[in-house]
PDB file of C-alpha atoms in Angstrom:
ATOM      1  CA  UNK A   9     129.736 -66.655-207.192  1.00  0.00           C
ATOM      2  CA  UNK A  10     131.177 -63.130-207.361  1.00  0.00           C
ATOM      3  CA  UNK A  11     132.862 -61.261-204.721  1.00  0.00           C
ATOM      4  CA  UNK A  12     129.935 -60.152-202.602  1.00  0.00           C
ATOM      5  CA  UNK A  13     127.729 -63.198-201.236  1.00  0.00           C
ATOM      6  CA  UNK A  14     124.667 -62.814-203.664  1.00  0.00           C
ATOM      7  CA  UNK A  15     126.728 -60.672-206.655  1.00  0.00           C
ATOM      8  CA  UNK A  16     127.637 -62.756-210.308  1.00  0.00           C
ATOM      9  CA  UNK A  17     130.565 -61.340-210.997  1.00  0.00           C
ATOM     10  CA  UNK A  18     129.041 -59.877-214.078  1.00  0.00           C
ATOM     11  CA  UNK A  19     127.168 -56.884-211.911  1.00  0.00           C
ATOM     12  CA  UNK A  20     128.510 -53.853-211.661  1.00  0.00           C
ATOM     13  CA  UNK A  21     127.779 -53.752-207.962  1.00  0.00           C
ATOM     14  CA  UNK A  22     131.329 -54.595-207.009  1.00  0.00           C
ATOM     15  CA  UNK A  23     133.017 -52.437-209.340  1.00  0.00           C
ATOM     16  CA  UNK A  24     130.839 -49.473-208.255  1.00  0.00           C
ATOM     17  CA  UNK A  25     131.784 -50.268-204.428  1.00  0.00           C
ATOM     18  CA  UNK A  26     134.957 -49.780-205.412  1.00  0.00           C
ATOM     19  CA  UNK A  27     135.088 -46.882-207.389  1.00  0.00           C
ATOM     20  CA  UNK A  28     132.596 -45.260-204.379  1.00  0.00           C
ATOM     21  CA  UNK A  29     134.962 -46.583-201.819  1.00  0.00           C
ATOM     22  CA  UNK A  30     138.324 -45.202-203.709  1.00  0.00           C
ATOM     23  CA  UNK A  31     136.596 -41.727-203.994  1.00  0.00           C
ATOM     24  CA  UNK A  32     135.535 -42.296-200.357  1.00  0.00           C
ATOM     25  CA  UNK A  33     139.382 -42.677-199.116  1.00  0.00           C
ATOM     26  CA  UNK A  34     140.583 -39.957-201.472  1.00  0.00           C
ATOM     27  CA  UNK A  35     138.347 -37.323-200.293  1.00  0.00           C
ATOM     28  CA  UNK A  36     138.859 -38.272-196.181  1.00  0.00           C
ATOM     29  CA  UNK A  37     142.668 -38.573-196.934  1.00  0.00           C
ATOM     30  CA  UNK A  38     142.267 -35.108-198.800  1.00  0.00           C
ATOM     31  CA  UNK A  39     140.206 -33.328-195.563  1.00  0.00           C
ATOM     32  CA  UNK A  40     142.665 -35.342-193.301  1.00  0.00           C
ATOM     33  CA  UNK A  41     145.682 -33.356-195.140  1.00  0.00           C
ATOM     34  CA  UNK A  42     143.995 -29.838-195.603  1.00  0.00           C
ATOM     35  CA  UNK A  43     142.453 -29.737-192.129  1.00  0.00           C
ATOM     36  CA  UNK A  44     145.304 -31.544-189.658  1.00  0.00           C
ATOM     37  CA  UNK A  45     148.385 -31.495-191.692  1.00  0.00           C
ATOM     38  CA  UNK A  46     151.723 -32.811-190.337  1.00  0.00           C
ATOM     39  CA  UNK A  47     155.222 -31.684-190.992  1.00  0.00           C
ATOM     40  CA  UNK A  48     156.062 -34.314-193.538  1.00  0.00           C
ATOM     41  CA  UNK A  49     152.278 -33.030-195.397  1.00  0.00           C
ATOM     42  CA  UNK A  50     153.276 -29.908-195.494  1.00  0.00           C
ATOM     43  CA  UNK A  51     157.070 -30.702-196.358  1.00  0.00           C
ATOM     44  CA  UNK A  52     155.634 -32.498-199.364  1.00  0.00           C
ATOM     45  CA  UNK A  53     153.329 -30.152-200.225  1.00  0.00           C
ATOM     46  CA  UNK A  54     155.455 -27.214-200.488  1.00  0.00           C
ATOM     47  CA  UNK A  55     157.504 -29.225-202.747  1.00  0.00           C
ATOM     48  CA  UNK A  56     154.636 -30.472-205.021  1.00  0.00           C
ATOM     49  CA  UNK A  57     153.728 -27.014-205.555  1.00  0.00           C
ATOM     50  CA  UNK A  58     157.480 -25.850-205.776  1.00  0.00           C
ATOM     51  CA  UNK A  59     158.042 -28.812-208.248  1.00  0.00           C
ATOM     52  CA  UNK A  60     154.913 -27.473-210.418  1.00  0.00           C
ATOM     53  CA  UNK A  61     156.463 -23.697-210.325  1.00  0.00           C
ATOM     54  CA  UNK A  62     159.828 -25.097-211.486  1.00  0.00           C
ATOM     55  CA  UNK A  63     157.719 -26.822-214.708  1.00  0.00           C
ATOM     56  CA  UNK A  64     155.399 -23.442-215.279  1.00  0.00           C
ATOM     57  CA  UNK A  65     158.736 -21.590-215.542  1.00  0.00           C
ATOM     58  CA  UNK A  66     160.809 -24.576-217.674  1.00  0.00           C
ATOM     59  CA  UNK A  67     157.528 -24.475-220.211  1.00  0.00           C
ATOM     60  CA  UNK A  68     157.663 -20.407-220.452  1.00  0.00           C
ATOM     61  CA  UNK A  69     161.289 -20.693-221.112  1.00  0.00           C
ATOM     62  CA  UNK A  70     160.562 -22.935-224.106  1.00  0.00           C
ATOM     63  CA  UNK A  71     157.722 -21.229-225.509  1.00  0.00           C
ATOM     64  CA  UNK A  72     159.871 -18.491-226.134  1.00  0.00           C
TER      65      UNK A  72
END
């Protein structure tokens, strides 16, 4: 008996719900951020993007 009534555990049927449902929560989560985004989001994403300008600049130092 696999995890869905009906499904061996074998299929591929519950490790496709998954990997549909992941991409699912990611994508709402991602509109949910871009389209209503709250202090903290935007607190977090300023630094995210700060954090990758500080890296772009520590890797052109050391290509030099």
């Amino acid at each position: 008996m696999g995890i869905f009534i009906g499904v061996p555990l074998h299929s591929p049927t519950p490790v496709l719900l998954a990997i549909i449902g992941a991409l699912f929560f990611y994508i709402w989560r991602w509109h949910v951020a871009v389209l209503l985004p709250t202090n903290s989001e935007l607190v977090a994403s300023a630094r995210r993007s700060n954090r990758l300008l500080n890296l772009l600049v520590l890797l052109g130092t050391l290509a030099k």
